[in-house]
PDB file of C-alpha atoms and ligand atoms in Angstrom:
ATOM      1  CA  UNK A   2     -40.117 141.280 -22.458  1.00 75.00           C
ATOM      2  CA  UNK A   3     -40.659 139.310 -25.561  1.00 83.00           C
ATOM      3  CA  UNK A   4     -41.600 135.581 -25.032  1.00 92.00           C
ATOM      4  CA  UNK A   5     -41.918 133.084 -27.860  1.00 92.00           C
ATOM      5  CA  UNK A   6     -44.388 130.487 -27.167  1.00 97.00           C
ATOM      6  CA  UNK A   7     -44.062 126.808 -28.605  1.00 97.00           C
ATOM      7  CA  UNK A   8     -47.024 125.853 -30.632  1.00 98.00           C
ATOM      8  CA  UNK A   9     -47.647 122.894 -28.271  1.00 98.00           C
ATOM      9  CA  UNK A  10     -47.474 122.652 -24.506  1.00 98.00           C
ATOM     10  CA  UNK A  11     -48.303 119.534 -22.592  1.00 98.00           C
ATOM     11  CA  UNK A  12     -50.976 120.030 -20.061  1.00 98.00           C
ATOM     12  CA  UNK A  13     -50.200 118.923 -16.448  1.00 98.00           C
ATOM     13  CA  UNK A  14     -47.221 117.074 -18.233  1.00 98.00           C
ATOM     14  CA  UNK A  15     -49.180 114.883 -20.737  1.00 98.00           C
ATOM     15  CA  UNK A  16     -52.432 114.338 -18.712  1.00 98.00           C
ATOM     16  CA  UNK A  17     -54.119 111.809 -20.982  1.00 98.00           C
ATOM     17  CA  UNK A  18     -51.352 109.313 -20.918  1.00 98.00           C
ATOM     18  CA  UNK A  19     -49.658 109.697 -17.462  1.00 98.00           C
ATOM     19  CA  UNK A  20     -50.594 110.902 -14.003  1.00 98.00           C
ATOM     20  CA  UNK A  21     -50.920 114.731 -14.025  1.00 99.00           C
ATOM     21  CA  UNK A  22     -48.385 116.958 -12.336  1.00 98.00           C
ATOM     22  CA  UNK A  23     -45.948 114.087 -11.640  1.00 98.00           C
ATOM     23  CA  UNK A  24     -42.156 113.770 -12.889  1.00 98.00           C
ATOM     24  CA  UNK A  25     -43.455 110.608 -14.878  1.00 98.00           C
ATOM     25  CA  UNK A  26     -45.959 112.865 -16.670  1.00 98.00           C
ATOM     26  CA  UNK A  27     -43.106 115.444 -17.465  1.00 98.00           C
ATOM     27  CA  UNK A  28     -40.873 112.592 -18.750  1.00 98.00           C
ATOM     28  CA  UNK A  29     -43.938 111.259 -20.911  1.00 98.00           C
ATOM     29  CA  UNK A  30     -44.355 114.459 -22.483  1.00 98.00           C
ATOM     30  CA  UNK A  31     -40.777 114.527 -23.543  1.00 98.00           C
ATOM     31  CA  UNK A  32     -41.109 110.930 -24.847  1.00 98.00           C
ATOM     32  CA  UNK A  33     -43.998 112.151 -27.063  1.00 98.00           C
ATOM     33  CA  UNK A  34     -41.962 114.800 -28.691  1.00 97.00           C
ATOM     34  CA  UNK A  35     -43.039 117.736 -26.611  1.00 97.00           C
ATOM     35  CA  UNK A  36     -40.685 120.393 -25.997  1.00 97.00           C
ATOM     36  CA  UNK A  37     -42.745 122.303 -23.334  1.00 98.00           C
ATOM     37  CA  UNK A  38     -44.958 121.319 -20.501  1.00 98.00           C
ATOM     38  CA  UNK A  39     -47.419 123.163 -18.408  1.00 98.00           C
ATOM     39  CA  UNK A  40     -47.805 122.107 -14.530  1.00 99.00           C
ATOM     40  CA  UNK A  41     -49.564 123.563 -11.484  1.00 99.00           C
ATOM     41  CA  UNK A  42     -47.694 124.609  -8.228  1.00 99.00           C
ATOM     42  CA  UNK A  43     -49.049 125.365  -4.858  1.00 98.00           C
ATOM     43  CA  UNK A  44     -47.781 125.302  -1.167  1.00 98.00           C
ATOM     44  CA  UNK A  45     -48.253 122.787   1.493  1.00 98.00           C
ATOM     45  CA  UNK A  46     -49.089 123.653   5.120  1.00 98.00           C
ATOM     46  CA  UNK A  47     -45.512 124.229   5.822  1.00 98.00           C
ATOM     47  CA  UNK A  48     -44.882 126.367   2.867  1.00 98.00           C
ATOM     48  CA  UNK A  49     -43.335 123.821   0.523  1.00 98.00           C
ATOM     49  CA  UNK A  50     -43.889 124.299  -3.168  1.00 98.00           C
ATOM     50  CA  UNK A  51     -45.313 121.097  -4.822  1.00 98.00           C
ATOM     51  CA  UNK A  52     -46.904 120.291  -8.089  1.00 98.00           C
ATOM     52  CA  UNK A  53     -50.770 119.814  -7.680  1.00 98.00           C
ATOM     53  CA  UNK A  54     -53.783 121.005  -9.530  1.00 98.00           C
ATOM     54  CA  UNK A  55     -56.554 120.534  -6.893  1.00 98.00           C
ATOM     55  CA  UNK A  56     -56.849 122.307  -3.494  1.00 98.00           C
ATOM     56  CA  UNK A  57     -57.301 118.784  -1.928  1.00 98.00           C
ATOM     57  CA  UNK A  58     -55.359 115.512  -2.291  1.00 98.00           C
ATOM     58  CA  UNK A  59     -58.299 113.338  -2.904  1.00 98.00           C
ATOM     59  CA  UNK A  60     -58.404 112.984  -6.551  1.00 98.00           C
ATOM     60  CA  UNK A  61     -54.773 112.582  -7.696  1.00 98.00           C
ATOM     61  CA  UNK A  62     -53.390 110.776  -4.649  1.00 98.00           C
ATOM     62  CA  UNK A  63     -54.307 107.947  -2.273  1.00 98.00           C
ATOM     63  CA  UNK A  64     -54.482 110.615   0.467  1.00 98.00           C
ATOM     64  CA  UNK A  65     -57.373 112.926   1.711  1.00 98.00           C
ATOM     65  CA  UNK A  66     -57.664 116.368   2.739  1.00 98.00           C
ATOM     66  CA  UNK A  67     -56.694 119.895   2.014  1.00 98.00           C
ATOM     67  CA  UNK A  68     -53.133 120.421   0.579  1.00 98.00           C
ATOM     68  CA  UNK A  69     -52.966 123.815   2.693  1.00 98.00           C
ATOM     69  CA  UNK A  70     -53.497 121.858   5.813  1.00 98.00           C
ATOM     70  CA  UNK A  71     -51.102 118.788   5.067  1.00 98.00           C
ATOM     71  CA  UNK A  72     -47.352 119.040   5.511  1.00 98.00           C
ATOM     72  CA  UNK A  73     -44.820 118.272   2.860  1.00 98.00           C
ATOM     73  CA  UNK A  74     -43.583 115.240   4.805  1.00 98.00           C
ATOM     74  CA  UNK A  75     -46.921 113.773   4.724  1.00 98.00           C
ATOM     75  CA  UNK A  76     -47.707 114.500   1.056  1.00 98.00           C
ATOM     76  CA  UNK A  77     -44.400 112.910   0.126  1.00 98.00           C
ATOM     77  CA  UNK A  78     -45.580 109.540   1.686  1.00 98.00           C
ATOM     78  CA  UNK A  79     -48.676 109.575  -0.700  1.00 98.00           C
ATOM     79  CA  UNK A  80     -48.973 107.728  -4.023  1.00 98.00           C
ATOM     80  CA  UNK A  81     -49.695 110.019  -6.895  1.00 98.00           C
ATOM     81  CA  UNK A  82     -49.817 107.454  -9.642  1.00 98.00           C
ATOM     82  CA  UNK A  83     -51.751 104.469  -8.726  1.00 98.00           C
ATOM     83  CA  UNK A  84     -55.145 106.262  -9.239  1.00 98.00           C
ATOM     84  CA  UNK A  85     -54.201 106.750 -12.986  1.00 98.00           C
ATOM     85  CA  UNK A  86     -52.959 103.203 -13.859  1.00 98.00           C
ATOM     86  CA  UNK A  87     -51.254 100.511 -11.952  1.00 98.00           C
ATOM     87  CA  UNK A  88     -48.046 100.885 -13.990  1.00 98.00           C
ATOM     88  CA  UNK A  89     -47.584 104.443 -12.283  1.00 98.00           C
ATOM     89  CA  UNK A  90     -47.925 102.973  -8.689  1.00 98.00           C
ATOM     90  CA  UNK A  91     -45.328 104.494  -6.502  1.00 98.00           C
ATOM     91  CA  UNK A  92     -45.158 107.878  -8.310  1.00 98.00           C
ATOM     92  CA  UNK A  93     -44.792 110.684  -5.707  1.00 98.00           C
ATOM     93  CA  UNK A  94     -46.174 114.287  -5.606  1.00 98.00           C
ATOM     94  CA  UNK A  95     -43.030 116.173  -6.768  1.00 98.00           C
ATOM     95  CA  UNK A  96     -41.526 119.164  -5.150  1.00 98.00           C
ATOM     96  CA  UNK A  97     -41.196 122.185  -7.294  1.00 98.00           C
ATOM     97  CA  UNK A  98     -37.364 121.928  -7.160  1.00 98.00           C
ATOM     98  CA  UNK A  99     -37.451 118.495  -8.363  1.00 98.00           C
ATOM     99  CA  UNK A 100     -39.516 119.528 -11.469  1.00 98.00           C
ATOM    100  CA  UNK A 101     -36.954 122.357 -12.148  1.00 98.00           C
ATOM    101  CA  UNK A 102     -34.317 119.939 -11.900  1.00 98.00           C
ATOM    102  CA  UNK A 103     -35.841 117.647 -14.409  1.00 98.00           C
ATOM    103  CA  UNK A 104     -36.307 120.537 -16.804  1.00 98.00           C
ATOM    104  CA  UNK A 105     -32.677 121.432 -16.434  1.00 98.00           C
ATOM    105  CA  UNK A 106     -31.503 117.756 -17.098  1.00 98.00           C
ATOM    106  CA  UNK A 107     -33.777 117.175 -20.149  1.00 98.00           C
ATOM    107  CA  UNK A 108     -33.855 120.602 -21.794  1.00 97.00           C
ATOM    108  CA  UNK A 109     -37.762 120.690 -21.560  1.00 97.00           C
ATOM    109  CA  UNK A 110     -39.390 124.129 -21.270  1.00 98.00           C
ATOM    110  CA  UNK A 111     -42.044 124.971 -19.002  1.00 98.00           C
ATOM    111  CA  UNK A 112     -45.196 127.118 -18.262  1.00 98.00           C
ATOM    112  CA  UNK A 113     -45.248 127.152 -14.601  1.00 98.00           C
ATOM    113  CA  UNK A 114     -48.980 127.912 -13.384  1.00 99.00           C
ATOM    114  CA  UNK A 115     -49.093 129.449 -10.013  1.00 99.00           C
ATOM    115  CA  UNK A 116     -51.989 127.735  -8.535  1.00 98.00           C
ATOM    116  CA  UNK A 117     -52.517 129.128  -4.970  1.00 98.00           C
ATOM    117  CA  UNK A 118     -55.076 127.672  -2.459  1.00 98.00           C
ATOM    118  CA  UNK A 119     -57.580 130.256  -1.406  1.00 96.00           C
ATOM    119  CA  UNK A 120     -55.952 133.013   0.750  1.00 97.00           C
ATOM    120  CA  UNK A 121     -52.249 132.097  -0.033  1.00 98.00           C
ATOM    121  CA  UNK A 122     -52.120 134.117  -3.307  1.00 98.00           C
ATOM    122  CA  UNK A 123     -49.362 136.479  -2.531  1.00 98.00           C
ATOM    123  CA  UNK A 124     -47.259 133.854  -0.674  1.00 98.00           C
ATOM    124  CA  UNK A 125     -47.498 131.334  -3.320  1.00 98.00           C
ATOM    125  CA  UNK A 126     -46.692 133.760  -6.250  1.00 98.00           C
ATOM    126  CA  UNK A 127     -43.546 135.039  -4.181  1.00 98.00           C
ATOM    127  CA  UNK A 128     -42.410 131.434  -3.208  1.00 98.00           C
ATOM    128  CA  UNK A 129     -42.650 130.156  -6.872  1.00 98.00           C
ATOM    129  CA  UNK A 130     -40.831 133.145  -8.354  1.00 98.00           C
ATOM    130  CA  UNK A 131     -38.091 132.977  -5.734  1.00 98.00           C
ATOM    131  CA  UNK A 132     -37.426 129.279  -5.984  1.00 98.00           C
ATOM    132  CA  UNK A 133     -37.360 129.553  -9.830  1.00 98.00           C
ATOM    133  CA  UNK A 134     -35.092 132.594  -9.718  1.00 98.00           C
ATOM    134  CA  UNK A 135     -32.724 130.944  -7.333  1.00 98.00           C
ATOM    135  CA  UNK A 136     -32.233 127.637  -9.223  1.00 98.00           C
ATOM    136  CA  UNK A 137     -32.563 128.608 -12.800  1.00 98.00           C
ATOM    137  CA  UNK A 138     -29.221 129.185 -14.579  1.00 97.00           C
ATOM    138  CA  UNK A 139     -28.662 132.787 -16.080  1.00 94.00           C
ATOM    139  CA  UNK A 140     -27.637 131.424 -19.566  1.00 95.00           C
ATOM    140  CA  UNK A 141     -30.755 129.665 -20.200  1.00 95.00           C
ATOM    141  CA  UNK A 142     -34.218 131.070 -21.086  1.00 95.00           C
ATOM    142  CA  UNK A 143     -36.524 130.755 -17.948  1.00 97.00           C
ATOM    143  CA  UNK A 144     -39.877 129.064 -17.754  1.00 98.00           C
ATOM    144  CA  UNK A 145     -42.922 131.288 -18.366  1.00 98.00           C
ATOM    145  CA  UNK A 146     -44.973 131.966 -15.047  1.00 98.00           C
ATOM    146  CA  UNK A 147     -48.835 132.186 -15.371  1.00 98.00           C
ATOM    147  CA  UNK A 148     -51.679 132.382 -13.081  1.00 98.00           C
ATOM    148  CA  UNK A 149     -55.447 133.123 -12.776  1.00 98.00           C
ATOM    149  CA  UNK A 150     -54.636 134.966  -9.572  1.00 98.00           C
ATOM    150  CA  UNK A 151     -53.638 138.407 -10.122  1.00 98.00           C
ATOM    151  CA  UNK A 152     -52.218 138.824  -6.664  1.00 98.00           C
ATOM    152  CA  UNK A 153     -50.014 135.862  -7.443  1.00 98.00           C
ATOM    153  CA  UNK A 154     -48.523 137.632 -10.567  1.00 98.00           C
ATOM    154  CA  UNK A 155     -48.080 140.819  -8.628  1.00 98.00           C
ATOM    155  CA  UNK A 156     -46.157 139.010  -5.893  1.00 98.00           C
ATOM    156  CA  UNK A 157     -43.958 137.084  -8.568  1.00 98.00           C
ATOM    157  CA  UNK A 158     -43.154 140.056 -10.143  1.00 98.00           C
ATOM    158  CA  UNK A 159     -42.006 141.869  -6.903  1.00 98.00           C
ATOM    159  CA  UNK A 160     -39.846 138.730  -5.959  1.00 98.00           C
ATOM    160  CA  UNK A 161     -38.270 138.067  -9.491  1.00 98.00           C
ATOM    161  CA  UNK A 162     -39.148 140.911 -11.976  1.00 97.00           C
ATOM    162  CA  UNK A 163     -36.936 139.311 -14.652  1.00 96.00           C
ATOM    163  CA  UNK A 164     -39.165 135.956 -14.852  1.00 98.00           C
ATOM    164  CA  UNK A 165     -41.721 136.414 -17.834  1.00 98.00           C
ATOM    165  CA  UNK A 166     -45.380 136.125 -16.697  1.00 98.00           C
ATOM    166  CA  UNK A 167     -48.694 135.439 -18.695  1.00 98.00           C
ATOM    167  CA  UNK A 168     -52.164 136.354 -17.513  1.00 98.00           C
ATOM    168  CA  UNK A 169     -54.391 133.319 -17.389  1.00 98.00           C
ATOM    169  CA  UNK A 170     -58.287 133.729 -17.619  1.00 98.00           C
ATOM    170  CA  UNK A 171     -61.167 131.648 -18.500  1.00 96.00           C
ATOM    171  CA  UNK A 172     -63.321 134.023 -20.341  1.00 94.00           C
ATOM    172  CA  UNK A 173     -61.693 136.941 -22.032  1.00 97.00           C
ATOM    173  CA  UNK A 174     -62.494 139.977 -20.073  1.00 97.00           C
ATOM    174  CA  UNK A 175     -63.330 143.267 -21.754  1.00 97.00           C
ATOM    175  CA  UNK A 176     -60.447 144.897 -20.172  1.00 98.00           C
ATOM    176  CA  UNK A 177     -58.011 142.344 -21.077  1.00 98.00           C
ATOM    177  CA  UNK A 178     -55.497 144.996 -22.439  1.00 98.00           C
ATOM    178  CA  UNK A 179     -55.382 147.036 -19.319  1.00 98.00           C
ATOM    179  CA  UNK A 180     -55.097 143.887 -17.296  1.00 98.00           C
ATOM    180  CA  UNK A 181     -52.100 142.821 -19.360  1.00 98.00           C
ATOM    181  CA  UNK A 182     -50.410 146.096 -19.116  1.00 97.00           C
ATOM    182  CA  UNK A 183     -51.076 146.651 -15.389  1.00 97.00           C
ATOM    183  CA  UNK A 184     -49.471 143.236 -14.670  1.00 97.00           C
ATOM    184  CA  UNK A 185     -46.741 143.724 -17.077  1.00 97.00           C
ATOM    185  CA  UNK A 186     -47.567 140.371 -18.705  1.00 98.00           C
ATOM    186  CA  UNK A 187     -45.817 139.255 -21.786  1.00 98.00           C
ATOM    187  CA  UNK A 188     -48.400 136.425 -22.823  1.00 98.00           C
ATOM    188  CA  UNK A 189     -52.187 136.022 -22.757  1.00 98.00           C
ATOM    189  CA  UNK A 190     -53.641 132.459 -21.933  1.00 98.00           C
ATOM    190  CA  UNK A 191     -57.425 131.680 -21.916  1.00 98.00           C
ATOM    191  CA  UNK A 192     -59.812 128.838 -22.432  1.00 98.00           C
ATOM    192  CA  UNK A 193     -60.444 128.025 -26.085  1.00 98.00           C
ATOM    193  CA  UNK A 194     -64.296 127.317 -25.402  1.00 97.00           C
ATOM    194  CA  UNK A 195     -65.732 130.807 -25.974  1.00 91.00           C
ATOM    195  CA  UNK A 196     -63.021 132.234 -28.019  1.00 97.00           C
ATOM    196  CA  UNK A 197     -63.407 133.611 -31.564  1.00 97.00           C
ATOM    197  CA  UNK A 198     -61.153 134.741 -34.433  1.00 98.00           C
ATOM    198  CA  UNK A 199     -61.778 138.422 -33.877  1.00 98.00           C
ATOM    199  CA  UNK A 200     -60.563 138.138 -30.149  1.00 98.00           C
ATOM    200  CA  UNK A 201     -57.447 136.391 -31.322  1.00 98.00           C
ATOM    201  CA  UNK A 202     -56.791 138.849 -33.943  1.00 98.00           C
ATOM    202  CA  UNK A 203     -57.029 141.812 -31.376  1.00 98.00           C
ATOM    203  CA  UNK A 204     -54.824 140.248 -28.724  1.00 98.00           C
ATOM    204  CA  UNK A 205     -52.203 139.073 -31.292  1.00 97.00           C
ATOM    205  CA  UNK A 206     -52.477 142.509 -33.030  1.00 97.00           C
ATOM    206  CA  UNK A 207     -51.721 144.215 -29.599  1.00 97.00           C
ATOM    207  CA  UNK A 208     -48.456 142.210 -29.524  1.00 97.00           C
ATOM    208  CA  UNK A 209     -49.257 139.463 -27.165  1.00 98.00           C
ATOM    209  CA  UNK A 210     -48.599 135.802 -28.041  1.00 98.00           C
ATOM    210  CA  UNK A 211     -51.550 133.624 -27.126  1.00 98.00           C
ATOM    211  CA  UNK A 212     -51.889 130.363 -25.327  1.00 98.00           C
ATOM    212  CA  UNK A 213     -55.268 128.459 -25.352  1.00 98.00           C
ATOM    213  CA  UNK A 214     -56.342 125.625 -23.131  1.00 98.00           C
ATOM    214  CA  UNK A 215     -57.311 122.690 -23.086  1.00 98.00           C
ATOM    215  CA  UNK A 216     -57.600 121.444 -26.517  1.00 98.00           C
ATOM    216  CA  UNK A 217     -57.453 117.600 -27.127  1.00 98.00           C
ATOM    217  CA  UNK A 218     -58.963 117.314 -30.564  1.00 98.00           C
ATOM    218  CA  UNK A 219     -56.779 117.916 -33.740  1.00 98.00           C
ATOM    219  CA  UNK A 220     -59.605 119.355 -35.689  1.00 98.00           C
ATOM    220  CA  UNK A 221     -60.327 122.110 -33.022  1.00 98.00           C
ATOM    221  CA  UNK A 222     -56.649 122.797 -32.993  1.00 98.00           C
ATOM    222  CA  UNK A 223     -56.397 123.228 -36.646  1.00 98.00           C
ATOM    223  CA  UNK A 224     -59.168 125.882 -36.304  1.00 98.00           C
ATOM    224  CA  UNK A 225     -57.383 127.817 -33.581  1.00 98.00           C
ATOM    225  CA  UNK A 226     -54.021 127.604 -35.176  1.00 98.00           C
ATOM    226  CA  UNK A 227     -55.881 129.105 -38.324  1.00 98.00           C
ATOM    227  CA  UNK A 228     -57.137 131.926 -36.256  1.00 98.00           C
ATOM    228  CA  UNK A 229     -53.608 132.711 -35.269  1.00 98.00           C
ATOM    229  CA  UNK A 230     -53.300 131.277 -31.793  1.00 98.00           C
ATOM    230  CA  UNK A 231     -49.714 130.592 -31.073  1.00 98.00           C
ATOM    231  CA  UNK A 232     -49.751 127.825 -28.652  1.00 98.00           C
ATOM    232  CA  UNK A 233     -52.157 125.027 -27.599  1.00 98.00           C
ATOM    233  CA  UNK A 234     -52.084 123.443 -24.218  1.00 98.00           C
ATOM    234  CA  UNK A 235     -53.197 119.797 -24.565  1.00 98.00           C
ATOM    235  CA  UNK A 236     -53.591 116.643 -22.538  1.00 98.00           C
ATOM    236  CA  UNK A 237     -52.803 114.833 -25.797  1.00 98.00           C
ATOM    237  CA  UNK A 238     -49.875 116.968 -27.026  1.00 98.00           C
ATOM    238  CA  UNK A 239     -48.825 114.381 -29.562  1.00 98.00           C
ATOM    239  CA  UNK A 240     -52.346 114.892 -31.343  1.00 98.00           C
ATOM    240  CA  UNK A 241     -51.969 118.547 -31.511  1.00 98.00           C
ATOM    241  CA  UNK A 242     -48.181 118.351 -32.567  1.00 98.00           C
ATOM    242  CA  UNK A 243     -49.346 116.330 -35.722  1.00 96.00           C
ATOM    243  CA  UNK A 244     -51.432 119.438 -37.009  1.00 97.00           C
ATOM    244  CA  UNK A 245     -49.169 122.271 -35.508  1.00 97.00           C
ATOM    245  CA  UNK A 246     -47.933 124.853 -38.041  1.00 93.00           C
TER     246      UNK A 246
HETATM  247  O1  G3P B 326     -52.482 126.898 -17.857  1.00 79.27           O
HETATM  248  C1  G3P B 326     -53.513 126.404 -18.579  1.00 79.27           C
HETATM  249  C2  G3P B 326     -54.536 125.549 -17.682  1.00 79.27           C
HETATM  250  O2  G3P B 326     -53.743 124.730 -17.093  1.00 79.27           O
HETATM  251  C3  G3P B 326     -55.428 126.194 -16.804  1.00 79.27           C
HETATM  252  O3  G3P B 326     -56.472 125.486 -16.230  1.00 79.27           O
HETATM  253  O4  G3P B 326     -57.388 124.200 -14.345  1.00 79.27           O
HETATM  254  O5  G3P B 326     -55.971 123.065 -16.039  1.00 79.27           O
HETATM  255  O6  G3P B 326     -54.952 124.657 -14.375  1.00 79.27           O
HETATM  256  P1  G3P B 326     -56.148 124.306 -15.233  1.00 79.27           P
HETATM  257 MG1   MG B 327     -52.832 124.552 -15.176  1.00 79.27          MG
END
């Protein structure tokens, strides 16, 4: 499966200028001129897919406790914007379906990161892929799924084989090629921190487009693009767009 990555992806929406993983954040990315956003999806206690990065509610809402131990109804009552800035007070934790609907309405593309709470890798990968496949129209290129959790990628493939997948890692492992092949992934996503030009050349030479995260400085982005990196995931996508090829 061939996937063309855009040169810039808004990280968790546009995390430097709007609360992460909210609909306001996705809209902010669009307003900044970004064509594609990344966001994280995990399951509530009652199995509802929501946008959230952390395993707990504490940092990005006015609630407390583990997402995996809290129902969707309880999470829906929380404020997910006021922690970031008063102008975002009243913003809610979006359900995955609401985020998909926003993509469909606006034409934004997405990299949907499957971010399971520990022990829920298979269940989360299957749910995310199933929901996306059921809701996404056949005549439009679907979002790219990615995950650090290989079990989630395996489950996503089983649930919706036609959805493209990317393997997400922090450090590039020696067996990156074997993992990509085994998981049938179309793209490779890694942290920019320990990356070097030779690794980028090897991955791209093997035919895998590369996304790197999280790069917020234009100078660093210029270097990475110079190495051949296809796509940069950024909290400040507008700064990276300014230097994108
Ligand atoms: O998908 C890239 C990036 O989002 C991975 O790290 O922790 O921000 O989800 P994290
Ligand atoms: Mg993420």
